[in-house]
PDB file of C-alpha atoms and ligand atoms in Angstrom:
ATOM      1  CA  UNK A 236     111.289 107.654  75.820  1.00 91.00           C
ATOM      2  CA  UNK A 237     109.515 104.501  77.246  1.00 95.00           C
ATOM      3  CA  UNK A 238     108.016 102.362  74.923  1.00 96.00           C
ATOM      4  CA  UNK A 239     105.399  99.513  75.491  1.00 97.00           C
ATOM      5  CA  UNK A 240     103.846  96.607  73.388  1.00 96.00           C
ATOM      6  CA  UNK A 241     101.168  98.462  72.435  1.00 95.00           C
ATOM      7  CA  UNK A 242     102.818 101.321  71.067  1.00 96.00           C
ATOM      8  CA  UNK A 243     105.127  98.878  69.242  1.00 97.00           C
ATOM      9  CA  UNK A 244     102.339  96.734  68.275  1.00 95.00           C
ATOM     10  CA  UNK A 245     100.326  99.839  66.626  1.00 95.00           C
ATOM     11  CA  UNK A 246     102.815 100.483  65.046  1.00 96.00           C
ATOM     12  CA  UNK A 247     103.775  97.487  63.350  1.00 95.00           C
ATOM     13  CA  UNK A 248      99.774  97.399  62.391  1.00 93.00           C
ATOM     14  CA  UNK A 249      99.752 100.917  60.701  1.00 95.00           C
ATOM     15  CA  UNK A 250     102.635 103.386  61.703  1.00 97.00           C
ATOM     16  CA  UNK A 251     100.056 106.395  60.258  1.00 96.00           C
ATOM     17  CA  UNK A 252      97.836 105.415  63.220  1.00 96.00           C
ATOM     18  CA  UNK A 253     100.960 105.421  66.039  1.00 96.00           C
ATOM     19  CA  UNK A 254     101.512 108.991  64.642  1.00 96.00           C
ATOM     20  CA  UNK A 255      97.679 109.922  65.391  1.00 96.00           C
ATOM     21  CA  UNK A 256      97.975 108.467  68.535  1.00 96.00           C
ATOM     22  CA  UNK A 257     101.141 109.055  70.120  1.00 95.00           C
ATOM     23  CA  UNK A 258     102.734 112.331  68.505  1.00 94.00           C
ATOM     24  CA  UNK A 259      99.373 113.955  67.770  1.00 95.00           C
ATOM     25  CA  UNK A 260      97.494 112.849  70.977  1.00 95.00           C
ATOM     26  CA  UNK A 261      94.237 111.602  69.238  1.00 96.00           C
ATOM     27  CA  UNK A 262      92.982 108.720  71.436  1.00 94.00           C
ATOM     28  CA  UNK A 263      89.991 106.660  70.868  1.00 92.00           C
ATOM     29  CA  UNK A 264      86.459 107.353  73.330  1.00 91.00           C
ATOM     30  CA  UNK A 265      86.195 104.851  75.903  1.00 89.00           C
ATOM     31  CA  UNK A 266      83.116 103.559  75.215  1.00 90.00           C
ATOM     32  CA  UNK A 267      83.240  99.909  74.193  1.00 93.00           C
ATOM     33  CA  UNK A 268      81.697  97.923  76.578  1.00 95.00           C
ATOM     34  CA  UNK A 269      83.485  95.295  75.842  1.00 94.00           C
ATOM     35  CA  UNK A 270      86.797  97.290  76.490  1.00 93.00           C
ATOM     36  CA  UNK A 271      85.379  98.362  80.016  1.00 96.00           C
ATOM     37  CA  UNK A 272      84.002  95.089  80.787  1.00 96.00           C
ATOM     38  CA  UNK A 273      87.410  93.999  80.749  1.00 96.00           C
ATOM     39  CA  UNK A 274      89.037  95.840  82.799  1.00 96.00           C
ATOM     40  CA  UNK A 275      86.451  95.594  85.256  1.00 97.00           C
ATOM     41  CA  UNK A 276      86.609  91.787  85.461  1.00 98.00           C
ATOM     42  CA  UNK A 277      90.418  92.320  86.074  1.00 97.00           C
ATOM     43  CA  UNK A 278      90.048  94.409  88.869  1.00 97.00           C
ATOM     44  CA  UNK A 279      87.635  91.351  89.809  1.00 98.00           C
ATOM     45  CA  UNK A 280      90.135  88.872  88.937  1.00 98.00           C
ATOM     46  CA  UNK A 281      92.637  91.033  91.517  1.00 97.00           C
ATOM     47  CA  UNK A 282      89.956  90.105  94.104  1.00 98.00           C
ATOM     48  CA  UNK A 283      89.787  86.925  93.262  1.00 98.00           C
ATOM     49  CA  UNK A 284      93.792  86.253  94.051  1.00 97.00           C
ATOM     50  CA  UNK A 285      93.470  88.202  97.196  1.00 97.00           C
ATOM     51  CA  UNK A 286      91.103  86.610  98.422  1.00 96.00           C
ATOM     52  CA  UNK A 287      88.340  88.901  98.437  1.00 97.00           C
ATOM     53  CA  UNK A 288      84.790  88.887  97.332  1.00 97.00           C
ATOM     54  CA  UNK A 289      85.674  88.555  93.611  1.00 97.00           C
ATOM     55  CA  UNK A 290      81.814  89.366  92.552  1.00 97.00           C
ATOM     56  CA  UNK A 291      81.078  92.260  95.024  1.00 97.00           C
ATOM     57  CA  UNK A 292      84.460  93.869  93.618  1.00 98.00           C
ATOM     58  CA  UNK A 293      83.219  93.348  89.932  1.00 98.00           C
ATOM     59  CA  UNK A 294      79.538  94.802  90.612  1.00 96.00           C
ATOM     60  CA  UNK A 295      81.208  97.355  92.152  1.00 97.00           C
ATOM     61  CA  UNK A 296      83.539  98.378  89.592  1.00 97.00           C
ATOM     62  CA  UNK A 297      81.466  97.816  86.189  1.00 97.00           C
ATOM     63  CA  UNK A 298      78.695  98.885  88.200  1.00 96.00           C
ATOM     64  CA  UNK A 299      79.649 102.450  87.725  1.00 96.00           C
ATOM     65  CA  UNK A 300      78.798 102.105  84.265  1.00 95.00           C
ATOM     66  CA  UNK A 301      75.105 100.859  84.403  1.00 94.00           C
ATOM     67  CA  UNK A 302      73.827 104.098  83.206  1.00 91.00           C
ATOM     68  CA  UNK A 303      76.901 105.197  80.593  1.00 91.00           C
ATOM     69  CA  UNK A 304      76.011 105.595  77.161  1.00 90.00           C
ATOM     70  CA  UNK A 305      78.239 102.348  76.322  1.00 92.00           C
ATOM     71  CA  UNK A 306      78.475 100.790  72.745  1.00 91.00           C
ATOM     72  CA  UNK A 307      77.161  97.131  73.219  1.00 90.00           C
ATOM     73  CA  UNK A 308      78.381  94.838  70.360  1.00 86.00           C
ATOM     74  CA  UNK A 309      76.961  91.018  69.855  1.00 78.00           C
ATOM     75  CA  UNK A 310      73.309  91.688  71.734  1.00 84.00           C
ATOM     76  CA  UNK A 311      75.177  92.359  75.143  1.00 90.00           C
ATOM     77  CA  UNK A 312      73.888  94.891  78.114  1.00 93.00           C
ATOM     78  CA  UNK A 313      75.159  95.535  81.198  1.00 95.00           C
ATOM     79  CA  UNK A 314      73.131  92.795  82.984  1.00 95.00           C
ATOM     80  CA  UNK A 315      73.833  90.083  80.809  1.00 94.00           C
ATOM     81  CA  UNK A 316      77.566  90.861  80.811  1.00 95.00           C
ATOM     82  CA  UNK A 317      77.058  91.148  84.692  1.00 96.00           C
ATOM     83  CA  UNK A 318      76.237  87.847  85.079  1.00 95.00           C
ATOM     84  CA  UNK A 319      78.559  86.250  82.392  1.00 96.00           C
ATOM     85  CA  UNK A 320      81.236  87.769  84.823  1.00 97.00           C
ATOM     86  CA  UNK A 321      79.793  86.225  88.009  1.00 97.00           C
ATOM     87  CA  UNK A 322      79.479  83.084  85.856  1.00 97.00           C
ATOM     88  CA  UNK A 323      83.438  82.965  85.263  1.00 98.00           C
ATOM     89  CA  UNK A 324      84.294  83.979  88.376  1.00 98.00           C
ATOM     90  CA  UNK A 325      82.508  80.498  89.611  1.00 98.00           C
ATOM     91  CA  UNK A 326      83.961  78.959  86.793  1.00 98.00           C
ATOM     92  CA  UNK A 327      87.416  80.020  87.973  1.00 98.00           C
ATOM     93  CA  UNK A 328      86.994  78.859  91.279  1.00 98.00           C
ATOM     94  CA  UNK A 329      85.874  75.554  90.648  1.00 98.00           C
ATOM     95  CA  UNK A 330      88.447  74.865  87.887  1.00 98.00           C
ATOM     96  CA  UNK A 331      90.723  75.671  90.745  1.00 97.00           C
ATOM     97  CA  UNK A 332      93.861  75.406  88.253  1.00 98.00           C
ATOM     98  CA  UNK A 333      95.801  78.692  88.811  1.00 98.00           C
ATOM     99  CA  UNK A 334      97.834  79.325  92.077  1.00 96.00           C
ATOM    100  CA  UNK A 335      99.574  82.724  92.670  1.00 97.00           C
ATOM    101  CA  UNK A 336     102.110  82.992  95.663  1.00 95.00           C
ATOM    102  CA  UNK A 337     102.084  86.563  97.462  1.00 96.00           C
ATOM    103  CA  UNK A 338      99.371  88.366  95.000  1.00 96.00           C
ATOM    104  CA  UNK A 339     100.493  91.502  95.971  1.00 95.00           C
ATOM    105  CA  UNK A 340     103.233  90.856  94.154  1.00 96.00           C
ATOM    106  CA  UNK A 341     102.615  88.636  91.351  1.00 97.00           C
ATOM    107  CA  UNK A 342      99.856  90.535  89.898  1.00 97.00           C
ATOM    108  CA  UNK A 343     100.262  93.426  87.497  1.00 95.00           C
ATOM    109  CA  UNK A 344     103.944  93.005  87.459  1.00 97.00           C
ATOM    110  CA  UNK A 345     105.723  95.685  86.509  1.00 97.00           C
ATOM    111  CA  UNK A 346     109.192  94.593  84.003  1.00 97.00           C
ATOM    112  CA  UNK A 347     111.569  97.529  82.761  1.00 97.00           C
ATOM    113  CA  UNK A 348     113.994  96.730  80.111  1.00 96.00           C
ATOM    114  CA  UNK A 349     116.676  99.121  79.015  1.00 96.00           C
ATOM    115  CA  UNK A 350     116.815  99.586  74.822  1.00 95.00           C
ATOM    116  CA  UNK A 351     119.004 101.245  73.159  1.00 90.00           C
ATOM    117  CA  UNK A 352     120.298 105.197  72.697  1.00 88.00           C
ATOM    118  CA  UNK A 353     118.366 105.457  76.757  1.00 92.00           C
ATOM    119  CA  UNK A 354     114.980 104.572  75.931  1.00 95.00           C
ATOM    120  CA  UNK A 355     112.704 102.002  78.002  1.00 96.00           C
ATOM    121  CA  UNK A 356     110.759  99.424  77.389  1.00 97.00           C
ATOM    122  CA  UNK A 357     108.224  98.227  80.177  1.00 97.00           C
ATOM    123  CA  UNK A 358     105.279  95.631  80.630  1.00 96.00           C
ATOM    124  CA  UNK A 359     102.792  95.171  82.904  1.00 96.00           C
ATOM    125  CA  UNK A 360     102.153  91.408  82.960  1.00 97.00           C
ATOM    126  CA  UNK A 361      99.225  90.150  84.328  1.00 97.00           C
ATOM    127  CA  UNK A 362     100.555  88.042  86.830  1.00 98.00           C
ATOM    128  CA  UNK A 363     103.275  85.221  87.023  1.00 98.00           C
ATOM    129  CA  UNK A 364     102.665  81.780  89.079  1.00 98.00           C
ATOM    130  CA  UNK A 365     101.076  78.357  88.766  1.00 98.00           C
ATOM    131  CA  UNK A 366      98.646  77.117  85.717  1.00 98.00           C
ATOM    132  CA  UNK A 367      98.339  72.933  87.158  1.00 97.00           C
ATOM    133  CA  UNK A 368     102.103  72.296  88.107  1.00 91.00           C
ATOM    134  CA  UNK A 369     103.722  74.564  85.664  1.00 96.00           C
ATOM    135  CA  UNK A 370     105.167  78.364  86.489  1.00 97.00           C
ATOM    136  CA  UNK A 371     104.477  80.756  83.927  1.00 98.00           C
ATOM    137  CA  UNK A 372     103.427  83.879  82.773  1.00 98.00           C
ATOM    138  CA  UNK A 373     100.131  84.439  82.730  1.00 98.00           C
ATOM    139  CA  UNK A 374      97.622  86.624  81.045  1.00 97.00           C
ATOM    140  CA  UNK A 375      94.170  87.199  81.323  1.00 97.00           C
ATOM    141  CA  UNK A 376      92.010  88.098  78.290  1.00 96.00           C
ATOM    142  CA  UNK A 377      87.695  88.487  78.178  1.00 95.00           C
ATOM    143  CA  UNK A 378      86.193  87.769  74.729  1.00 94.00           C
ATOM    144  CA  UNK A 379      83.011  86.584  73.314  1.00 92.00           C
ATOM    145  CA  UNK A 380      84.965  84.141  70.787  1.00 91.00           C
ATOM    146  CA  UNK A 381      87.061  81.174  71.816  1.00 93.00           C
ATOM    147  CA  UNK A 382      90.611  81.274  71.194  1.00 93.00           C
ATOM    148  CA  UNK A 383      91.578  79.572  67.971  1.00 89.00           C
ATOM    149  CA  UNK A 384      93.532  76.138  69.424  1.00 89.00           C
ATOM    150  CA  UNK A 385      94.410  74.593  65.997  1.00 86.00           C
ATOM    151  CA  UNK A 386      96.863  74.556  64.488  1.00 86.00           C
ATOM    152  CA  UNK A 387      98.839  73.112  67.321  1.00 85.00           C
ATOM    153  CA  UNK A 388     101.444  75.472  68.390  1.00 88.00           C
ATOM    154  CA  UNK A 389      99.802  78.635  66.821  1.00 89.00           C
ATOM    155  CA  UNK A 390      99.569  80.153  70.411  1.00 93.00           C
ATOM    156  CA  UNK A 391     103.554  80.309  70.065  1.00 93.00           C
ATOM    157  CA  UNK A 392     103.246  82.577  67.976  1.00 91.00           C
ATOM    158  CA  UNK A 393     101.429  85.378  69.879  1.00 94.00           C
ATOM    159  CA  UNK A 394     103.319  88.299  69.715  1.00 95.00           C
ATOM    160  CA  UNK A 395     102.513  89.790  72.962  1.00 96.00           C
ATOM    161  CA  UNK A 396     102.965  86.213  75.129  1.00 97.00           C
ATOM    162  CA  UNK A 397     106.341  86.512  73.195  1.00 97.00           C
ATOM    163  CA  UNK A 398     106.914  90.217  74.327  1.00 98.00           C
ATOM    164  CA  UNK A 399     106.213  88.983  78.008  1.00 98.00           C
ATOM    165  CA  UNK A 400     108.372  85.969  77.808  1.00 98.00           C
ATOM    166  CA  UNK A 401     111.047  88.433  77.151  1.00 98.00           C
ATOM    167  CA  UNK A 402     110.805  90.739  79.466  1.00 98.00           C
ATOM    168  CA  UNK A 403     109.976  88.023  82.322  1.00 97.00           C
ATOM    169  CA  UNK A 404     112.860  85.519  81.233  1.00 97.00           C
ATOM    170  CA  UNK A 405     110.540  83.107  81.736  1.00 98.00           C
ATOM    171  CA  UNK A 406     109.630  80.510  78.804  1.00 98.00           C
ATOM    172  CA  UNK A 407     106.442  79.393  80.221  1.00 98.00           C
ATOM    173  CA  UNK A 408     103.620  81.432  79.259  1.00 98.00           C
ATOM    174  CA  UNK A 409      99.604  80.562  79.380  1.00 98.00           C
ATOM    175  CA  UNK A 410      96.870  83.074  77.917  1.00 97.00           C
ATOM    176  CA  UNK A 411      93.603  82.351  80.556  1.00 98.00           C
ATOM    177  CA  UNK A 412      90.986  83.102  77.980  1.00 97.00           C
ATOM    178  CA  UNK A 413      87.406  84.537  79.777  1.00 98.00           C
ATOM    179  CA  UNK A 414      84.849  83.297  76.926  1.00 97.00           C
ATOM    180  CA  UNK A 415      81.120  85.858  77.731  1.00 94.00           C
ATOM    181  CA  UNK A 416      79.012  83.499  75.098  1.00 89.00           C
ATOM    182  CA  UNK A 417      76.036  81.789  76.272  1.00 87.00           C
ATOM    183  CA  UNK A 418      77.453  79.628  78.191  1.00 91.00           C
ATOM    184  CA  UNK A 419      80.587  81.072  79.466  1.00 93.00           C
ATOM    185  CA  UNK A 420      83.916  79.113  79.378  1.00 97.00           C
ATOM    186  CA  UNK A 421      87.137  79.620  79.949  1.00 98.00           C
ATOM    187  CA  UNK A 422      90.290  78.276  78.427  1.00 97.00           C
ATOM    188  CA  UNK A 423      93.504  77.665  79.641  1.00 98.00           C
ATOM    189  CA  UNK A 424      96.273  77.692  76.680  1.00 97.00           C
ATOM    190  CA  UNK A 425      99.737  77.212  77.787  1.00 97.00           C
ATOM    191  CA  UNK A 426     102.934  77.412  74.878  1.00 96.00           C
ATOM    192  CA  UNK A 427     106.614  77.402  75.249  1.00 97.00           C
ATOM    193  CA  UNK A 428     108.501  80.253  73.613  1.00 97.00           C
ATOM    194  CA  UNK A 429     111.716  79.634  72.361  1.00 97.00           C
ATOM    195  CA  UNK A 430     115.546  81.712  73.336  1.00 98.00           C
ATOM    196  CA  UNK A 431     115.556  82.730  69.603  1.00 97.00           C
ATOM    197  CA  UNK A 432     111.778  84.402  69.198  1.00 97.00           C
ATOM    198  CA  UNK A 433     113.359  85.587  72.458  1.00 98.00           C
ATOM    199  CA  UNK A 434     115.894  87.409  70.556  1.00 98.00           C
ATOM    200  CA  UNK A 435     114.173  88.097  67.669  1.00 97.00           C
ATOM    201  CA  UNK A 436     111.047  89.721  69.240  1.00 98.00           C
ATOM    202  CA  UNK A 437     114.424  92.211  70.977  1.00 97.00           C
ATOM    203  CA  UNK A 438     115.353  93.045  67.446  1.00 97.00           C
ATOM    204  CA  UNK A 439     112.027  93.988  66.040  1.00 98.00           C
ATOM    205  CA  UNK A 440     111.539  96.222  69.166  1.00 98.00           C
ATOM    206  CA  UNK A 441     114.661  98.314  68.347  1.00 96.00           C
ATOM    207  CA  UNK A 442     114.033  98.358  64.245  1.00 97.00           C
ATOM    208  CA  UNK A 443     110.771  99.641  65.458  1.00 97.00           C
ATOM    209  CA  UNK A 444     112.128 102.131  67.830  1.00 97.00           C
ATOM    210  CA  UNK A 445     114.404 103.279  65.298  1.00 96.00           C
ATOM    211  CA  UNK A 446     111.553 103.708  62.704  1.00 97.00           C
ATOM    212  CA  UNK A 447     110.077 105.712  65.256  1.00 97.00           C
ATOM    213  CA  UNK A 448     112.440 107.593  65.851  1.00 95.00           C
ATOM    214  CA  UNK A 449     113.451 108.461  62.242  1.00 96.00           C
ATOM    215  CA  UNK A 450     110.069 109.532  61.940  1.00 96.00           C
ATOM    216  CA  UNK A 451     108.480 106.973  59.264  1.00 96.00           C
ATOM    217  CA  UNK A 452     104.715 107.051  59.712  1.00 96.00           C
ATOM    218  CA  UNK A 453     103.984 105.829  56.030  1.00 95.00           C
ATOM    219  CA  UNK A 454     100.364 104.738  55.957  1.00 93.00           C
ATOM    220  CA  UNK A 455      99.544 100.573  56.199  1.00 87.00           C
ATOM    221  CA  UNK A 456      96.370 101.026  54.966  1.00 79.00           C
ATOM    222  CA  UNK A 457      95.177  96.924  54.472  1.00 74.00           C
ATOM    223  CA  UNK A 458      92.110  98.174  52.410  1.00 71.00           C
ATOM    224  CA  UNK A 459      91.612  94.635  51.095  1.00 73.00           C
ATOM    225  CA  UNK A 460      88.895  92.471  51.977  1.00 71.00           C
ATOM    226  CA  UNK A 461      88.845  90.690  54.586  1.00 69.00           C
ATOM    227  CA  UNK A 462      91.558  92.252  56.393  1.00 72.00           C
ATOM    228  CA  UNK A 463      90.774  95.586  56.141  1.00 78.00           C
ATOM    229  CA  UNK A 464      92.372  96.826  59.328  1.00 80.00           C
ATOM    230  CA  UNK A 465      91.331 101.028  58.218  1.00 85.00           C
ATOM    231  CA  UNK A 466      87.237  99.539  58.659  1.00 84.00           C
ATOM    232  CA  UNK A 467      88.332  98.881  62.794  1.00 83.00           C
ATOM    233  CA  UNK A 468      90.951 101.399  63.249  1.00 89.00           C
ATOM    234  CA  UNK A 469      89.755 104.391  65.099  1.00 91.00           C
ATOM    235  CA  UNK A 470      91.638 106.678  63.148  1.00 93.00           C
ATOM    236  CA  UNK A 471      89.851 105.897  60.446  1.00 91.00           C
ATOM    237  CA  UNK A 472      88.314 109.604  60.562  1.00 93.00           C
ATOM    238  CA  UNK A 473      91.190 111.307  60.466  1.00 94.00           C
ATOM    239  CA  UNK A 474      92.559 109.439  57.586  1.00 90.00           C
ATOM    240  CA  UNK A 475      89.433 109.973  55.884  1.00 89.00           C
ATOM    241  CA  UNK A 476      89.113 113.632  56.414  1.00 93.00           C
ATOM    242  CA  UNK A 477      85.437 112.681  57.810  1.00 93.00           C
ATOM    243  CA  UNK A 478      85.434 115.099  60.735  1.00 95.00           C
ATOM    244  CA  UNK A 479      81.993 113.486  62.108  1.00 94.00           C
ATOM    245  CA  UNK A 480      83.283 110.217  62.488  1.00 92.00           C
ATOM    246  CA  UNK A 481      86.664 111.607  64.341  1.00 94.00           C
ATOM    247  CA  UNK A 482      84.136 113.370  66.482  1.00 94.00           C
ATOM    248  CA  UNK A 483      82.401 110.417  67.075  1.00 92.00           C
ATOM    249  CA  UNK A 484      85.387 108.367  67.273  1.00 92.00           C
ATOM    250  CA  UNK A 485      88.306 110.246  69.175  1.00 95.00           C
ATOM    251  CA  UNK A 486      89.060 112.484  71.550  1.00 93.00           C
ATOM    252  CA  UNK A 487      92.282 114.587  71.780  1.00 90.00           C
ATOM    253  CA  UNK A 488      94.785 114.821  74.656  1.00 83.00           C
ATOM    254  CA  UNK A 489      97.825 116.829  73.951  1.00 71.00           C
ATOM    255  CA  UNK A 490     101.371 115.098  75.097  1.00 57.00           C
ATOM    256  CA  UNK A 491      99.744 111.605  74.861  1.00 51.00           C
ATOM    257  CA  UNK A 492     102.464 109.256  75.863  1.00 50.00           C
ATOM    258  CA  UNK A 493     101.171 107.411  78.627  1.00 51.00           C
ATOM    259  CA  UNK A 494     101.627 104.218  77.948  1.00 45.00           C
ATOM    260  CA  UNK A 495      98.072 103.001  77.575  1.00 49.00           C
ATOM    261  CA  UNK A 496      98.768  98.979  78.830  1.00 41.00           C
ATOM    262  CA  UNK A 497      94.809  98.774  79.791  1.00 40.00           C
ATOM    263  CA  UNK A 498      93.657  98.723  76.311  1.00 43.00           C
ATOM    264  CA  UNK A 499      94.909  95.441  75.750  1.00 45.00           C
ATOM    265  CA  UNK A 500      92.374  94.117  78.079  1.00 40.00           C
ATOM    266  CA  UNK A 501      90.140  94.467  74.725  1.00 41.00           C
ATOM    267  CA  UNK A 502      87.403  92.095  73.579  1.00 39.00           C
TER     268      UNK A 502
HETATM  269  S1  SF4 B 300      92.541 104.400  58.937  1.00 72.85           S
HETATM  270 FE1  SF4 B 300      93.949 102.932  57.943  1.00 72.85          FE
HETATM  271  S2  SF4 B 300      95.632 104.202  57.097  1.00 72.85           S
HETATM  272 FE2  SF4 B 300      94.531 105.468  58.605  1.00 72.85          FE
HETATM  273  S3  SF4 B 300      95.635 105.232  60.520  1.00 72.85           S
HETATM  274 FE3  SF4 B 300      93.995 103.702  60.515  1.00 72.85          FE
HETATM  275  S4  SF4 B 300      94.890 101.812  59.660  1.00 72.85           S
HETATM  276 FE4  SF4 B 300      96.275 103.546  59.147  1.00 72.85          FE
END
């Protein structure tokens, strides 16, 4: 079995939900904008590295879904995320802060890691080279908040820059934060993460994975205000035995193990 930080991570949020996903193959519609958005800029971020025409790749790519029946949060539309994306693409060149050697291979990097009992773990990380004069890994992220800076150090934290610092080896990691609000911004948050989160981010991958694989899907509901994590959770349906909403909500692919890395280029 191959295991990723988003099957680890949905799991740790609500093991209930893992089992809708993973064992019984119900997987969310892909039609947040946001989500799509996302990976388009990527693919336009890709460009960018190469040396290609960032914006013509990014026109191109969300550009097949100027006509889909998208659900726009936060008064977007295609056009005005369009050009929020051009916007930051300028933005990024100007800053002129990021340097990756040979983009072909620093960029979607693909780390395996053996676990335990012959499963895998593996990352895709979004690319590893220079933020100013410091190597690190580096991940890219679109939202239409700003990343929460104080307090200092909370970036440490992160579970998935920890997840990446552990596959990579490399303590050095930077989230490059893609801000679409009215006037676009990007920021450029670099933390340290330490041997022992190293090692302790290893051990709460196999106690997962052994969950897991005992089979403990106990619901982790988090029906209290504010942090109701059932009201965002596209499972929600299911749980509820609300069959319009899991219409509306999911679709269903049988044997759904892929590993599903895009959907952490979410708003
Ligand atoms: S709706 Fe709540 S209990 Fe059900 S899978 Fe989602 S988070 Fe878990």
């Amino acid at each position: 079995m191959t295991y990723s930080y988003t099957q680890i991570s949905q799991y740790l949020r609500c093991p209930r939900s893992y089992r809708h996903r993973y064992l019984d193959g119900w997987r969310e519609k892909e039609t947040r904008a946001a989500m799509l958005f996302g990976r388009c800029f990527e693919k336009a971020l890709a460009a960018y590295f190469l040396r290609q025409d960032s914006a013509a790749v990014l026109f191109k790519e969300w550009g097949a879904y100027r006509d889909a029946p998208l659900e726009h949060t936060n008064g977007d539309s295609w056009d005005r995320m369009a050009h929020q994306g051009v916007h930051l693409l300028e933005m990024l060149a100007r800053h002129d802060r990021i340097r990756i050697r040979q983009p072909r291979r620093n960029l979607q990097v693909k780390l395996v890691r053996s676990l335990p009992n012959g499963n895998d773990f593996v990352a895709y990380i979004d690319a590893i080279g220079n933020l100013d004069d410091t190597r690190c890994v580096l991940d890219w992220k679109t939202t239409t908040s700003r990343y929460p800076e104080e307090p200092a150090g909370l970036l440490a934290l992160d579970p998935q820059l920890i997840c990446y610092s552990w596959m990579s080896g490399i303590s050095d990691v930077a989230v490059v934060v893609f801000v679409r609000k009215r006037t676009p911004e990007i920021q450029y948050l670099q933390t340290s993460i330490t041997e022992e989160q190293r090692r302790e981010f290893g051990q709460l991958v196999e106690a997962t994975v052994g969950q897991i694989e005992a089979g403990q899907f106990l619901p982790h509901s988090g029906i209290r205000f504010p942090q109701n994590g059932c009201v965002s959770c596209p499972h929600l349906g299911l749980c509820l035995g609300n069959q319009q909403l899991t219409d509306a909500k999911l679709i269903r692919k049988p044997g759904a193990s892929d590993l599903d890395w895009l959907d952490l280029l979410d708003d």
